[in-house]
Structure formats: structure tokens, C-alpha cells
Coordinates of C-alpha atoms in Angstrom, one line a residue:
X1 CA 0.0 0.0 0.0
X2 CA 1.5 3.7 -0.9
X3 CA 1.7 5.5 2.2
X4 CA 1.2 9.4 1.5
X5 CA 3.3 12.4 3.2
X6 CA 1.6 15.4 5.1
X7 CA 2.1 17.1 8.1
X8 CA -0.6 14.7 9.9
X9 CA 1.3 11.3 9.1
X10 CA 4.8 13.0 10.2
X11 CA 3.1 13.8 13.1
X12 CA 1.8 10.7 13.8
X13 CA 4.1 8.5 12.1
X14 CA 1.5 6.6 10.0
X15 CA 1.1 6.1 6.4
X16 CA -2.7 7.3 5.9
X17 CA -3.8 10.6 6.9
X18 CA -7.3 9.6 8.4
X19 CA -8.5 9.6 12.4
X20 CA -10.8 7.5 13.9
X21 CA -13.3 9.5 15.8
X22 CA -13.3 9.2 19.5
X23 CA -17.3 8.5 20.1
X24 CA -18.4 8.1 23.7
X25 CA -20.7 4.8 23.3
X26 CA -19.3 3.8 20.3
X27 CA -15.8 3.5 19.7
X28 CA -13.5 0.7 21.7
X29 CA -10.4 -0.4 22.0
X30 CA -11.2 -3.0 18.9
X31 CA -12.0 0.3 16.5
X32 CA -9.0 2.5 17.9
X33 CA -6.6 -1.1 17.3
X34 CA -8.3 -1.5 13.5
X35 CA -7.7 1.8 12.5
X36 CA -4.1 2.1 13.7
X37 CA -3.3 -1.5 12.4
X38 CA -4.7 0.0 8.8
X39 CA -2.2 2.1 8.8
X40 CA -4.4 5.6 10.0
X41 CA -4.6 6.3 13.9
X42 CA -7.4 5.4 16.2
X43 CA -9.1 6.9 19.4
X44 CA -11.3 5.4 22.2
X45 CA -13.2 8.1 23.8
X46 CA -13.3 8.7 27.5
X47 CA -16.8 10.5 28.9
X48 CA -17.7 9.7 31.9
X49 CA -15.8 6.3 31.9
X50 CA -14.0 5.9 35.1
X51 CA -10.1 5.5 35.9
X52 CA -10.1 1.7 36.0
X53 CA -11.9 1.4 32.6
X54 CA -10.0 3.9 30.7
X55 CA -6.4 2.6 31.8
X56 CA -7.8 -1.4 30.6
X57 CA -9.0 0.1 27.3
X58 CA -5.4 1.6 26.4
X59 CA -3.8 -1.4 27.5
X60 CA -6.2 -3.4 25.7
X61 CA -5.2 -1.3 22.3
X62 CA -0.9 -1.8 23.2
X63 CA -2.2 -5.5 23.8
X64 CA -4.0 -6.1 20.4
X65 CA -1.0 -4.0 18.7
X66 CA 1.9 -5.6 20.2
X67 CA 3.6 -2.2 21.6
X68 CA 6.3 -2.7 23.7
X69 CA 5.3 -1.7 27.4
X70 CA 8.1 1.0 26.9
X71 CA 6.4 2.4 24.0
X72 CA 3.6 4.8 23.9
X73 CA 0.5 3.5 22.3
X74 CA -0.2 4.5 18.7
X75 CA -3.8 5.6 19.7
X76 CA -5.3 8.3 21.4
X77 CA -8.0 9.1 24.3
X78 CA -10.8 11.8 23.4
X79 CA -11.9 13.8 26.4
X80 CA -14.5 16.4 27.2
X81 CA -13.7 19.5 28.8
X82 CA -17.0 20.3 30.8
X83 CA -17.1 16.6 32.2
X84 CA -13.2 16.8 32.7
X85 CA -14.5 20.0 34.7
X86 CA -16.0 17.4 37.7
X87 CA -14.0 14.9 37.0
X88 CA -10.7 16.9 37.4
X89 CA -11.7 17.9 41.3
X90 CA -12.5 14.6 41.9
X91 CA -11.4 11.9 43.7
X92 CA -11.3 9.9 40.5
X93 CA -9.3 12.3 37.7
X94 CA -8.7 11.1 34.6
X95 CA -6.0 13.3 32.9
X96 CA -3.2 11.6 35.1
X97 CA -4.5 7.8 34.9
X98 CA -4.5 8.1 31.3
X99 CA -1.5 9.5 30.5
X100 CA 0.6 7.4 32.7
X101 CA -0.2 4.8 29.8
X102 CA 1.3 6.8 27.5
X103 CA -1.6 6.8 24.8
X104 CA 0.4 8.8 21.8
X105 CA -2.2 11.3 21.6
X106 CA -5.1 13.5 23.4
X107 CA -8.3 14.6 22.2
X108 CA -10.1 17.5 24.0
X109 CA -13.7 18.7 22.8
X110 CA -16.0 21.2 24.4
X111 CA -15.1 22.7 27.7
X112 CA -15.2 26.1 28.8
X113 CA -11.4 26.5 29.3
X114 CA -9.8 24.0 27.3
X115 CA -6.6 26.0 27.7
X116 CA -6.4 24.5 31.2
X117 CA -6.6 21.0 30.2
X118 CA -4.0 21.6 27.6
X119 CA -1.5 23.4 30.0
X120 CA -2.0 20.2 32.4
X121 CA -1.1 17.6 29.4
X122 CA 2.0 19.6 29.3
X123 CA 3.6 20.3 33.0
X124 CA 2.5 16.4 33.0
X125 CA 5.0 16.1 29.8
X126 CA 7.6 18.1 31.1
X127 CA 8.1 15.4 34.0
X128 CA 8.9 12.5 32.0
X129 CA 10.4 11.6 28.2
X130 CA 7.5 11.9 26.5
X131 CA 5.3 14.2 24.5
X132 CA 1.7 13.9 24.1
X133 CA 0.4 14.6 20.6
X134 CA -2.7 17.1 21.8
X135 CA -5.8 17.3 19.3
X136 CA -8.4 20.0 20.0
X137 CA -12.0 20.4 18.0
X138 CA -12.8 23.4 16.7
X139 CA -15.8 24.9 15.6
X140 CA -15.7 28.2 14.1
X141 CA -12.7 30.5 13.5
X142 CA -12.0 32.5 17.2
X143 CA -11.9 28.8 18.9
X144 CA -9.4 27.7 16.0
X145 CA -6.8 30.6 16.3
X146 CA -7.5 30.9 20.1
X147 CA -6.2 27.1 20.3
X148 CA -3.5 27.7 17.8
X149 CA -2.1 31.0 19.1
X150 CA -2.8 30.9 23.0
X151 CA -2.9 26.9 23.6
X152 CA -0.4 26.1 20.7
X153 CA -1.7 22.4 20.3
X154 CA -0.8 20.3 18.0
X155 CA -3.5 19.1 15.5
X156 CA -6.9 20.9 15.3
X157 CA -9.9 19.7 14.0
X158 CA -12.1 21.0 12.3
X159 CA -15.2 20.0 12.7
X160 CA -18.2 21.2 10.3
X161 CA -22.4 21.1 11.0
X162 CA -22.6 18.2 9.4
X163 CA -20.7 16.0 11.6
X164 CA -22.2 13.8 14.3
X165 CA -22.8 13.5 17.7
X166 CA -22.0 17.0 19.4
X167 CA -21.1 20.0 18.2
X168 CA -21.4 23.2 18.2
X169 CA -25.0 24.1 16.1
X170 CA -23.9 27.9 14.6
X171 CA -21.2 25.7 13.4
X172 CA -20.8 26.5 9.5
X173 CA -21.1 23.5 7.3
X174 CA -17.4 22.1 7.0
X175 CA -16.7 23.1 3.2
X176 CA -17.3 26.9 4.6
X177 CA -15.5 26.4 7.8
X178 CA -12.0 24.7 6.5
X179 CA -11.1 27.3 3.8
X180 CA -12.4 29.4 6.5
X181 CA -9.8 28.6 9.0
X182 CA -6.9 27.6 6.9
X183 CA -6.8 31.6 5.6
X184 CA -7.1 32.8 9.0
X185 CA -4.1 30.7 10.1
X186 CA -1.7 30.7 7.5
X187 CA 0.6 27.8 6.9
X188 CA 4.2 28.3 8.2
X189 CA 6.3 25.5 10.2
X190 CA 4.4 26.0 13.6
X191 CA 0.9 26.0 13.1
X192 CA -1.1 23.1 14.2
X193 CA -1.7 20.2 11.6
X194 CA -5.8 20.8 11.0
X195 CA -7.9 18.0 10.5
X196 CA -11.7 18.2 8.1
X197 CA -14.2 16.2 10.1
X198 CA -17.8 16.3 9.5
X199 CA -19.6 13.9 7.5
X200 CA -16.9 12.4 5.6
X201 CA -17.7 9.2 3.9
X202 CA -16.1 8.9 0.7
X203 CA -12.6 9.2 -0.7
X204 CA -13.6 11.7 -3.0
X205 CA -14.7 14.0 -0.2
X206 CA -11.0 13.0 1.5
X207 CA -9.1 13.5 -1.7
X208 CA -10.8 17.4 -1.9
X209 CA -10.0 18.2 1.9
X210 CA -6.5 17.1 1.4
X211 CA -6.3 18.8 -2.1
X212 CA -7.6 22.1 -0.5
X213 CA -5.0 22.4 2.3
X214 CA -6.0 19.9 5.2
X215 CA -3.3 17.9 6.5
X216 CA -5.6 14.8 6.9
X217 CA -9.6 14.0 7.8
X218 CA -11.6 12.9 10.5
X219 CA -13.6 9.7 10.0
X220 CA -16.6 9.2 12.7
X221 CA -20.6 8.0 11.6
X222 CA -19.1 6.3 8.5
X223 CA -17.6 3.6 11.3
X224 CA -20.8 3.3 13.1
X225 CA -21.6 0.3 11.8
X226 CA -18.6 -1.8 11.5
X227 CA -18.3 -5.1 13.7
X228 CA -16.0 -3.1 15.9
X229 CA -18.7 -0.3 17.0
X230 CA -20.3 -0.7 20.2
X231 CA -23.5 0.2 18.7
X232 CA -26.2 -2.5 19.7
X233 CA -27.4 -4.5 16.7
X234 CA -31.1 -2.8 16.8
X235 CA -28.9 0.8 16.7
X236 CA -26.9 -0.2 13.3
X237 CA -30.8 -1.8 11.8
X238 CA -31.7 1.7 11.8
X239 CA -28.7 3.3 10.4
X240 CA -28.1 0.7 7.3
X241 CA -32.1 1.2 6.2
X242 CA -31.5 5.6 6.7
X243 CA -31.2 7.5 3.7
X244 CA -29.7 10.8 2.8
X245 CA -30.8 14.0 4.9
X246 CA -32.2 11.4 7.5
X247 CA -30.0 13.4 10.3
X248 CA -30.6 16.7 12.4
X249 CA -28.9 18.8 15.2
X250 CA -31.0 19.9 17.7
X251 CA -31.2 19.9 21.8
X252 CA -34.4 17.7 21.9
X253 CA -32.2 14.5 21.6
X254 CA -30.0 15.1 25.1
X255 CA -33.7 16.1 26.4
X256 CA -35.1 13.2 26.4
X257 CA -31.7 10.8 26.8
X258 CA -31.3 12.9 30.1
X259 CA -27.9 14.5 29.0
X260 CA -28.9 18.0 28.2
X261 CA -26.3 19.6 30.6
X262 CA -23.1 20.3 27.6
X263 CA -22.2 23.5 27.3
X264 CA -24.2 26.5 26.1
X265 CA -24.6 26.6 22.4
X266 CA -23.3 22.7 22.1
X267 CA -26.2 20.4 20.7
X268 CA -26.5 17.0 19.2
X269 CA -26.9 15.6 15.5
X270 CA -28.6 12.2 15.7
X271 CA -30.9 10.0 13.6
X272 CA -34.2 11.9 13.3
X273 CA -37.4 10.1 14.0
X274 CA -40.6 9.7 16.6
X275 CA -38.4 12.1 19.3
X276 CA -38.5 14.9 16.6
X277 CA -42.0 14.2 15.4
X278 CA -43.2 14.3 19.8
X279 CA -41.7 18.4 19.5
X280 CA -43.1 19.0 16.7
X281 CA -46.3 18.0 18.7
X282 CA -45.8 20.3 20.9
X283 CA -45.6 17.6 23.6
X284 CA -44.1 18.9 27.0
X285 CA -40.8 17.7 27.9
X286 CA -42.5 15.0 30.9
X287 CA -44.4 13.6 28.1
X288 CA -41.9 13.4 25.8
X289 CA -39.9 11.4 28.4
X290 CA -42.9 9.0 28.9
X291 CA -43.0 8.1 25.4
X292 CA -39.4 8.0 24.5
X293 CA -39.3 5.7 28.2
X294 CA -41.9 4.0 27.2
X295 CA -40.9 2.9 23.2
X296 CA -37.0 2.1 25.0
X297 CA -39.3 -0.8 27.8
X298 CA -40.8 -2.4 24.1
X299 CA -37.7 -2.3 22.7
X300 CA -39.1 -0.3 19.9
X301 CA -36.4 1.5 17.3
X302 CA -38.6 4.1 17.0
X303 CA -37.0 6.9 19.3
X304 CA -33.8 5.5 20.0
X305 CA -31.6 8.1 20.0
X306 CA -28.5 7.3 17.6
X307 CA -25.7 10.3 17.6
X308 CA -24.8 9.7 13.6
X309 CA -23.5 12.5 11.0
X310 CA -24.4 13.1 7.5
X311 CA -21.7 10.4 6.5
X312 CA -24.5 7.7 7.3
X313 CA -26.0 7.6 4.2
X314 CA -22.6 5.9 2.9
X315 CA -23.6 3.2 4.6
X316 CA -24.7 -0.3 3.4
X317 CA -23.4 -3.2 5.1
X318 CA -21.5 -3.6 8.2
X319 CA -18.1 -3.2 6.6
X320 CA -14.9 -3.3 9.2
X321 CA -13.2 -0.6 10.0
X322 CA -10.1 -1.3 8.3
X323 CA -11.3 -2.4 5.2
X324 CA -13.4 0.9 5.2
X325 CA -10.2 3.0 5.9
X326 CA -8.1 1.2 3.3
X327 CA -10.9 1.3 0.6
X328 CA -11.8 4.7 1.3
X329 CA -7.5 5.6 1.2
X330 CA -7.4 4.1 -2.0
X331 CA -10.6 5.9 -3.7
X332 CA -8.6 9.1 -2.2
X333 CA -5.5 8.1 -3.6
X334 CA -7.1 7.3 -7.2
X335 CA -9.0 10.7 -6.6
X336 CA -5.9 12.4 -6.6
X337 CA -4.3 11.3 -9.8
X338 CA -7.2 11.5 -11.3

């Protein structure tokens, strides 16, 4: 397989510029291992796992990769700020458990001062022989140069409307935001490799972002329903038989799955079905919760709520995730010399 050059592979020290997504309830340490082993780099995602889980998880990745136990581990931890916010004071923080595994990278999303996170990542660093690789999503241009400038991170990424899960939702769509961001930080040898994330599915799509100045691209809902996915099988039914547009970002998802307490102005892109049509009801939020309660006890699929991006339409069979990666590498690479 050609491996291809950019600042994101140097970086990393891998031979395809793509990144597993780190999704909280569907990535493991089976997706993180499949991307890596493909040749791209994969994360695990952290929430509100605890200490003990996380630190079995990255050794579970170094185990199924054969890295030395002197090593760091080719794959990275995704963390979120505001939950890192209570975890941090706690008498369970996470920063400290997982890097004493050395994981080769961090991921941090959504907090109110991710800056403080960052700066702990690297007086941790500065203790030991060893530099963590930090990532930080971005979803508009003042977070981008604030964490290139001010936080000087490593790799940010750039994550467009259209992308799953959690996000900002007066996030541009990610063909306006990139160009957006790559002329407000010009290229020169320090700034921070940027990543396109945000619906992604095809390696037409990667071959543009990388044409267009991104030094690689994020891969998240595409791998939702690979064998490696935590996804229950009922969750992945519903995503295979979705269609185009079949997505939307909105609060009333975390409303009824009890998690509406992110960040002001962060909401969630999920699957759209019987929880949108309750709202548009007009359906007070106690009733909503009885129905959505209610359809969960039958085991009905009709409002589950699924955290999945525009890149689900792509979808049509339960593909792993490293032939996905290694197809989708090679449509790029054919892309590109075409």
C-alpha cells in the first residue's frame, strides 16, 4: 500500500492521513486497534468512563497492537472539557490515569477553558520523556486561532455542522468552515496540523480536503456500523435502512436521553425520528420522556436516540473498520491522480 506524506502522518508517524473518531458509546479499543493497524490512527473516547476502565481500554489497544510496554500507544483518548470539569476535582481524575499509559495522543472537545486542560497535558509532559500529541476540535474561527495561538496544540480539528454526535450548532457547514480557518491561520512551520471532520464518507470528499489544504480528515458515523462499533445491533438496523438528509442537530435529543447539561450553544446531530415528530407536537418535555421511556421498555427503534452525521447515508453493510479506511484511502489516492 503507498503510504502518502503530510504534516498529519509525520506527526503521527502513519502512512494514511485519516482519524478515527473518538465516540463516547461507540468507539472501543477494537476500532482505535483496526484503524491504527490499517495504517491511519485510532481513538477510544473517555466521557464519563471511570479511571479503572479507561487505563484497561489503552492497555487493551498496546495488547491487540503488540507495543512494547516502553512504548507509547499509537492511539489516542478523546476527552471532554466540561465533564473533565467534575472529573478533574474529583477523587477519580482522569487526565493523570491516562497518560501514565502513555496513549500517543489526546483529544479534548468542548469545555469552557480547554486551555487549562492543555496546559496540564504539558507540565505532566515536562516530568517525563515523552510528548503527548494534543488534538483539539474546533468549531468556528476565534476557537481555532484561540487554540492555535494561545494553547499552541498540535492538530486541530475542524469539525463542520454536518458531523455527528456533538457539536457546536452555529457551526458553519465544514466546506465553509475549513477554507475558512486555513486563511485565517496561514501555513508556516508552527501552526497546528488541522484536520476536516464532519460527514466524511467517501474518498472523493477526503481526496478534496486534502487537495484544498487539510493535512488529513476525521472519520466518525461512517464507522458506526462496523463489527468493531459498540452500537447494539437494533442501533446499526436503523442506520443501514437511513437515507440521505435522515439526520438533524437539535437539543431535543439530550432532552429526552437525560444528557442535556453540555455546554451552552453545544447540541446533538442524531438520527431523526418519533423524538422529533413528539416536539413538533408540541408535547411537553414529561411527556416526551414518557413516550421515549416507554418505546426504550418495548424495545421499539422508533425513538432510539442514535448520535450519527451526515456520513451515514454511505452506509450499506456492516463493513470493518479497516477495510473501510483502506478502501476509502485508495478511492482518495485514485482521486488524486485523477
Amino acid at each position: 500500500m503507498a503510504s502518502m506524506k503530510t504534516k498529519l502522518t509525520t506527526l503521527l508517524g502513519t502512512k494514511i492521513p485519516i482519524v478515527s473518531a473518538p465516540m463516547y458509546y461507540a468507539s472501543t479499543p477494537e476500532m482505535a486497534a483496526a484503524a491504527t493497524g490499517a495504517g491511519a490512527f485510532g481513538f477510544i473516547a473517555a466521557g464519563f468512563t471511570p479511571s479503572t476502565t479507561l487505563i484497561k481500554e489503552i492497555q487493551a489497544v498496546r495488547s491487540i497492537l503488540n507495543t512494547p510496554p516502553e512504548s507509547p500507544v499509537p492511539m489516542g483518548v478523546g476527552l471532554l472539557g466540561w465533564i473533565l470539569d467534575m472529573t478533574e476535582e474529583s477523587d477519580d481524575p482522569r487526565i493523570p490515569a491516562v497518560l501514565a499509559e502513555r496513549p500517543q495522543a489526546i483529544w479534548f472537545a468542548f469545555g469552557v477553558d480547554l486551555g487549562n486542560y492543555v496546559k496540564m497535558v504539558r507540565e505532566y509532559d515536562e516530568k517525563r520523556d515523552h510528548k503527548t500529541i494534543i488534538f483539539v476540535i474546533v468549531n468556528n474561527i476565534d476557537e481555532a486561532k484561540r487554540a492555535a495561538e494561545e494553547w499552541k496544540v498540535d492538530v486541530l480539528v475542524v469539525q463542520g455542522n454536518e458531523a455527528g454526535g456533538h457539536g457546536r450548532g452555529d457551526a458553519p457547514l465544514l466546506q465553509t468552515l475549513l477554507p475558512s480557518v486555513l486563511t485565517a491561520i496561514p501555513d508556516s512551520p508552527s501552526r497546528p496540523v488541522i484536520l476536516a471532520a464532519g460527514g466524511i464518507s467517501t474518498g472523493t470528499q477526503i481526496a478534496s480536503f486534502l487537495k484544498h489544504g487539510a493535512d488529513g480528515v476525521v472519520l466518525g458515523s461512517r464507522l458506526l456500523c462496523t463489527p468493531e462499533c459498540m452500537y447494539p445491533s437494533q442501533t446499526k438496523d436503523v442506520i443501514l435502512s437511513s437515507g440521505v438528509s435522515c439526520t438533524m442537530r437539535s437539543t431535543v435529543f439530550d432532552e429526552v436521553n437525560r444528557t442535556a447539561m453540555w455546554p451552552e450553544g453545544i447540541n446533538g446531530r442524531a438520527i431523526v425520528n418519533d423524538i422529533v415528530q413528539d416536539q413538533i407536537e408540541g408535547l411537553s418535555l414529561d411527556e416526551r420522556l414518557k413516550r421515549h421511556d416507554l418505546s426504550k421498555a418495548k424495545g421499539e427503534s422508533d425513538r432510539l436516540v442514535i448520535w450519527a452525521g451526515d456520513a451515514v447515508a454511505e452506509i450499506k453493510d456492516g463493513e470493518s473498520t479497516q477495510s473501510i479506511i483502506l478502501g476509502l484511502y485508495q478511492d482518495a489516492l485514485a482521486a488524486m491522480d485523477g
